[in-house]
Coordinates of C-alpha atoms in Angstrom, one line a residue:
X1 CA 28.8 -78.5 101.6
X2 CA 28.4 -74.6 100.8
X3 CA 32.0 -73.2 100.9
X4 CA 31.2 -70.4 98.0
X5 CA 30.1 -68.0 100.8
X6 CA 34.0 -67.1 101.4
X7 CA 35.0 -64.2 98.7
X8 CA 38.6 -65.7 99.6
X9 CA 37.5 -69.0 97.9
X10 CA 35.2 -67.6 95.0
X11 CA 38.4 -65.6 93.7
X12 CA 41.0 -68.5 94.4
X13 CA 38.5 -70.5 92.0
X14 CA 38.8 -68.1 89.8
X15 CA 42.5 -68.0 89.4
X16 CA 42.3 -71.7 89.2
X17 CA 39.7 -71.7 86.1
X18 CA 41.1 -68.5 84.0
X19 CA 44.8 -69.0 84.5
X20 CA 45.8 -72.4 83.3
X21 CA 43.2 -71.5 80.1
X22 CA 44.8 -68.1 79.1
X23 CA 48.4 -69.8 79.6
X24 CA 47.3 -72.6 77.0
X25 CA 46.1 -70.3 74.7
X26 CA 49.1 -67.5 75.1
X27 CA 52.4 -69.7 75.1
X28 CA 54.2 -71.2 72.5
X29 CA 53.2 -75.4 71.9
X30 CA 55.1 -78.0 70.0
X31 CA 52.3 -80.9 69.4
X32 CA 52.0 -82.1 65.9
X33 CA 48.7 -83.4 64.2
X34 CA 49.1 -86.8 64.1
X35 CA 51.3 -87.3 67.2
X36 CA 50.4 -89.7 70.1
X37 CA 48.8 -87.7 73.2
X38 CA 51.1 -87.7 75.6
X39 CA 49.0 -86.3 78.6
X40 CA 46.2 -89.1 78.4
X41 CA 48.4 -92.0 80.5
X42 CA 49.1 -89.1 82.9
X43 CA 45.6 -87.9 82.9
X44 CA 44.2 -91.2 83.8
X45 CA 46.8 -91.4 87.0
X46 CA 46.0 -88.4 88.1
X47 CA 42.3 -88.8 87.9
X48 CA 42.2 -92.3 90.1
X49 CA 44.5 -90.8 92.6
X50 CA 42.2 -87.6 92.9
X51 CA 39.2 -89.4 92.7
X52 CA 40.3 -91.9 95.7
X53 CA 41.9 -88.9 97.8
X54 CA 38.3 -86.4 97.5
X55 CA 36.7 -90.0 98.4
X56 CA 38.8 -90.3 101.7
X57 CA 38.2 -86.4 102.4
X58 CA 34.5 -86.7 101.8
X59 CA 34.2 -89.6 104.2
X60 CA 36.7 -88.3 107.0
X61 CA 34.5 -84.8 106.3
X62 CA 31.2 -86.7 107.1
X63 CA 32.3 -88.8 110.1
X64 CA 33.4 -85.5 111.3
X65 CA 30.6 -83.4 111.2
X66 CA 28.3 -86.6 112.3
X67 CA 30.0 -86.6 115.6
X68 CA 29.5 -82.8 115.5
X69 CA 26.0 -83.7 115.4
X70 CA 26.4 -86.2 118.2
X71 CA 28.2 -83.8 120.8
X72 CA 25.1 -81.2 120.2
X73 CA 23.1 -84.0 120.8
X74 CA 24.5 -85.1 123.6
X75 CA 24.8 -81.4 125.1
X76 CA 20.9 -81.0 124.7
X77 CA 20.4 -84.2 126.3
X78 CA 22.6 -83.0 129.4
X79 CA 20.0 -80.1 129.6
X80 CA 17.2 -81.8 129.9
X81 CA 18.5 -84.6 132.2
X82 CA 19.5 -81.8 134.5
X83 CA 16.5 -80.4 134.3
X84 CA 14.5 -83.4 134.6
X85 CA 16.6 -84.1 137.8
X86 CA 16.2 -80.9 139.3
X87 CA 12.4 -81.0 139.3
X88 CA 12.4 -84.2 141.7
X89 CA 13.3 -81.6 144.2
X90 CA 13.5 -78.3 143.5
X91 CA 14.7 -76.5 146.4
X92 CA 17.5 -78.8 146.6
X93 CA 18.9 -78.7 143.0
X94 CA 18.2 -74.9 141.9
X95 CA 21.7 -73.6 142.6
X96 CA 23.2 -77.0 141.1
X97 CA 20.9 -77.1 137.9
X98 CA 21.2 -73.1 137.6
X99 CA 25.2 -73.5 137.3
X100 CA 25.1 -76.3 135.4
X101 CA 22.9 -74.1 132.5
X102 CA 25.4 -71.6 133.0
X103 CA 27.9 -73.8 132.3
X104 CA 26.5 -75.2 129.5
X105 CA 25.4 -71.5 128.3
X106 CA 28.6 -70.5 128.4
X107 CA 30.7 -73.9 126.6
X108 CA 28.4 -72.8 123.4
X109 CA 28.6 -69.3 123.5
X110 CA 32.5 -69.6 123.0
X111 CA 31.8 -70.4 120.1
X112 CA 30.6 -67.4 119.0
X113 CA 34.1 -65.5 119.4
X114 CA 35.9 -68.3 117.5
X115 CA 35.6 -70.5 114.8
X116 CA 36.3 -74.2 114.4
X117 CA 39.7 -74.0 114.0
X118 CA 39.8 -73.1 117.4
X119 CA 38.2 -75.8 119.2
X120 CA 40.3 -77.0 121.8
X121 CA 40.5 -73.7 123.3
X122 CA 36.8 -74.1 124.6
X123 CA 38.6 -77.3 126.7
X124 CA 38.0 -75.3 130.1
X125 CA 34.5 -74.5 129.1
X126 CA 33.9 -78.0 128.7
X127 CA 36.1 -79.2 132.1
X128 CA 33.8 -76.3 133.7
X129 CA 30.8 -77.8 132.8
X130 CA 31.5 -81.6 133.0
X131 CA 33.2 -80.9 136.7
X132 CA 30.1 -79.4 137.8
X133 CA 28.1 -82.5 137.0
X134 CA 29.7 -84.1 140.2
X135 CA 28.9 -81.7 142.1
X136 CA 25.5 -83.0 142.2
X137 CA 23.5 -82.9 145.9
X138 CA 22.8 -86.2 147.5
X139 CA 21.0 -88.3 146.0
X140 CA 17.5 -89.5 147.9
X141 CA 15.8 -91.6 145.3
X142 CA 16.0 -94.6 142.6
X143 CA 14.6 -91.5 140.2
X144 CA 17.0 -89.2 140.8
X145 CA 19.9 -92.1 140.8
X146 CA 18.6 -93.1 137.3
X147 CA 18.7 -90.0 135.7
X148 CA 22.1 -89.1 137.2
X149 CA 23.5 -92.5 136.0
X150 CA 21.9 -90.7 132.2
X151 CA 23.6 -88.2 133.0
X152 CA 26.6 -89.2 134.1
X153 CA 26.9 -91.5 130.5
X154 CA 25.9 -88.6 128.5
X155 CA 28.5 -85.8 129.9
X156 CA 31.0 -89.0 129.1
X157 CA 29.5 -89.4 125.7
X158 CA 30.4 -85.6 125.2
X159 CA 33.8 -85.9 126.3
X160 CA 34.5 -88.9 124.2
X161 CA 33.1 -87.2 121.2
X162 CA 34.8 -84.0 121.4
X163 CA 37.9 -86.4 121.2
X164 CA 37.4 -87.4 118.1
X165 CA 36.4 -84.6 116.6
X166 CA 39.5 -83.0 117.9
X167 CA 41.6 -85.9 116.0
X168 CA 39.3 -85.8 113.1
X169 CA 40.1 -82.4 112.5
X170 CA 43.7 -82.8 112.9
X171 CA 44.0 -85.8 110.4
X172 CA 44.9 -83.8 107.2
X173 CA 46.5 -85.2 104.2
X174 CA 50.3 -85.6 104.8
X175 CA 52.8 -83.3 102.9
X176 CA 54.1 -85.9 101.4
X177 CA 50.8 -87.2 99.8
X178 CA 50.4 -83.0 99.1
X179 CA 53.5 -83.1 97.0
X180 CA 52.4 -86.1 95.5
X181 CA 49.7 -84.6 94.1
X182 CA 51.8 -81.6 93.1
X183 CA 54.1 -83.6 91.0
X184 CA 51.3 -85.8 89.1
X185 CA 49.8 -82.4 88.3
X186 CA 52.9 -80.6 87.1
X187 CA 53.6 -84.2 84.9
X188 CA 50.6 -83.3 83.7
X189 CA 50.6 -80.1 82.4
X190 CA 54.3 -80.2 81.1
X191 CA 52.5 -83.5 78.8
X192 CA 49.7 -81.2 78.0
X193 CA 51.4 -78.9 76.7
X194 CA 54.0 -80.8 74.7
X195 CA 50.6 -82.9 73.1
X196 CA 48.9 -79.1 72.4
X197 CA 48.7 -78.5 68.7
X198 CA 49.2 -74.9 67.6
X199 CA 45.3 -74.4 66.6
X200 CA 42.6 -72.7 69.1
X201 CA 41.0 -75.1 69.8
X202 CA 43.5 -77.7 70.7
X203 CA 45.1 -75.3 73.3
X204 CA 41.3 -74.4 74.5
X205 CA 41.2 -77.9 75.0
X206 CA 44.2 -78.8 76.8
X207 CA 43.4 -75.4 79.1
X208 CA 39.8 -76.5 79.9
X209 CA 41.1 -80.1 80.9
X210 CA 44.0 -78.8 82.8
X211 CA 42.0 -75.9 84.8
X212 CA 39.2 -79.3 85.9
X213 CA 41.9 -81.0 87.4
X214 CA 43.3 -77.9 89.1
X215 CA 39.5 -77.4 90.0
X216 CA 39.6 -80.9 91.8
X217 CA 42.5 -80.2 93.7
X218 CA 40.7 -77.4 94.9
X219 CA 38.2 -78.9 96.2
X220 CA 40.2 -81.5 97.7
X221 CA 42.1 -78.7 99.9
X222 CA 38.7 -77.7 100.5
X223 CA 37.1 -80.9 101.9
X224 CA 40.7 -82.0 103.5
X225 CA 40.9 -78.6 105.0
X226 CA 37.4 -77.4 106.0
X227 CA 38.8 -74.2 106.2
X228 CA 36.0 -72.3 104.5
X229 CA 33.4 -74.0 107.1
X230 CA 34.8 -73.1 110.3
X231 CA 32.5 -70.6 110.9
X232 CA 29.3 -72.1 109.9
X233 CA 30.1 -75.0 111.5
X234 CA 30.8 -73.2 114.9
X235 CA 27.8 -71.6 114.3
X236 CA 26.1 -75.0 115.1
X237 CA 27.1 -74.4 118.7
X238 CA 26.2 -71.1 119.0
X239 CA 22.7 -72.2 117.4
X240 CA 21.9 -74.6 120.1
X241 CA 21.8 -72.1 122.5
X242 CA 18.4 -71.0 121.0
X243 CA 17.4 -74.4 121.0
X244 CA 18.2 -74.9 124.4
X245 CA 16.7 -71.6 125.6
X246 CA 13.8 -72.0 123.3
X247 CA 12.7 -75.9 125.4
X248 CA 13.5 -73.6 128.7
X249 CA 10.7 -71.5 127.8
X250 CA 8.1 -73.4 126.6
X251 CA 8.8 -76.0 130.1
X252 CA 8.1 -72.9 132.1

């Protein structure tokens, strides 16, 4: 996961790191040598609940861009099952095969003019392209109905994995499980701060250790969110056209 190539990001982390430090080291603290600390119970919650909720990010994260995979996949398969198909006759299936590639040119160039977060506007590329499958000219031959049964499967395939990517994308943490998170986190630093000891390094301390957990719930909006990888990861689409354009070539 590289989502450092966002300036956006690279500053918010910032923020994140310095602020909760230079706080800890600039206000007033009460902690006494000697006392119980009263931020370790709190720590520990807070830790298990991040710790389970970046694993249920990282997984729903992966599934997601697994099917991503799967959809390209699929899409490159549709190519050369078309293609495949029109060479049984070509006179018969130029016009169909040449629209179909237009189709499919066009569904991954739509990328290119928006990211991820806009995926289910590229729905009528898609209907475009998976309509024109039917369209197919008779079929003659036990060939040609086998690779348009393929094909047939694999344009489904696509359809069923653009689905779930669609809910995959959508299924973001709750606000309730975000404020949650917000009130274990303020517990945490109010603790902190009553358990700081009025000596450098103490409030260093209790800054560093504060600023890691506000570090993981960065990373957790990150993961949950994808926001900083919409672009890269419609990139993947428009990538694929080279691909696909790359096999037409080297066929010819």
């Amino acid at each position: 996961m590289d989502i450092l190539h966002s300036k956006k990001t690279i500053f918010r982390l910032g923020l994140v790191v310095i602020v909760p430090i230079a706080v800890l080291l600039l206000v007033p603290v009460y902690g006494q040598s000697g006392q119980p600390r009263f931020d370790l119970p709190v720590a520990f919650l807070v830790s298990l609940t991040l710790i389970l909720l970046i694993h249920q990010a990282v997984e729903k994260r992966r599934r997601l861009l697994q099917t991503i995979n799967l959809e390209l996949n699929k899409l490159r398969r549709v190519y050369h099952l078309s293609r495949n198909l029109s060479e049984t006759d070509t006179q018969r299936y130029r016009g169909w095969f040449t629209e179909l590639h237009g189709n499919l040119y066009r569904y991954l160039s739509a990328f290119s003019e928006r990211d991820f977060g806009y995926y289910e506007e590229t729905n009528s590329e898609f209907r475009e392209l998976s309509y024109h499958v039917y369209k197919v000219p008779e079929l003659r031959s036990s060939k040609e109905e086998a690779l348009y049964d393929d094909l047939l499967r694999t344009v489904a395939k696509v359809a069923e994995s653009r689905q779930q990517i669609k809910e995959s994308k959508d299924a973001r943490m709750s606000i309730y499980v975000w404020m949650v998170v917000l009130l274990l986190v303020v517990g945490l630093g109010i603790s902190a701060w009553l358990s700081t000891i009025d000596v450098w390094t103490s409030r260093l301390a209790a800054g560093v250790t504060l600023a890691g957990f506000l570090v993981m719930i960065d990373l957790l909006y990150e993961v949950d969110t994808l926001a900083s990888e919409y672009r890269p990861i419609a990139q993947r689409y428009v990538d694929n056209i080279g691909r696909i354009e790359l096999r037409r070539r080297e066929d010819e």
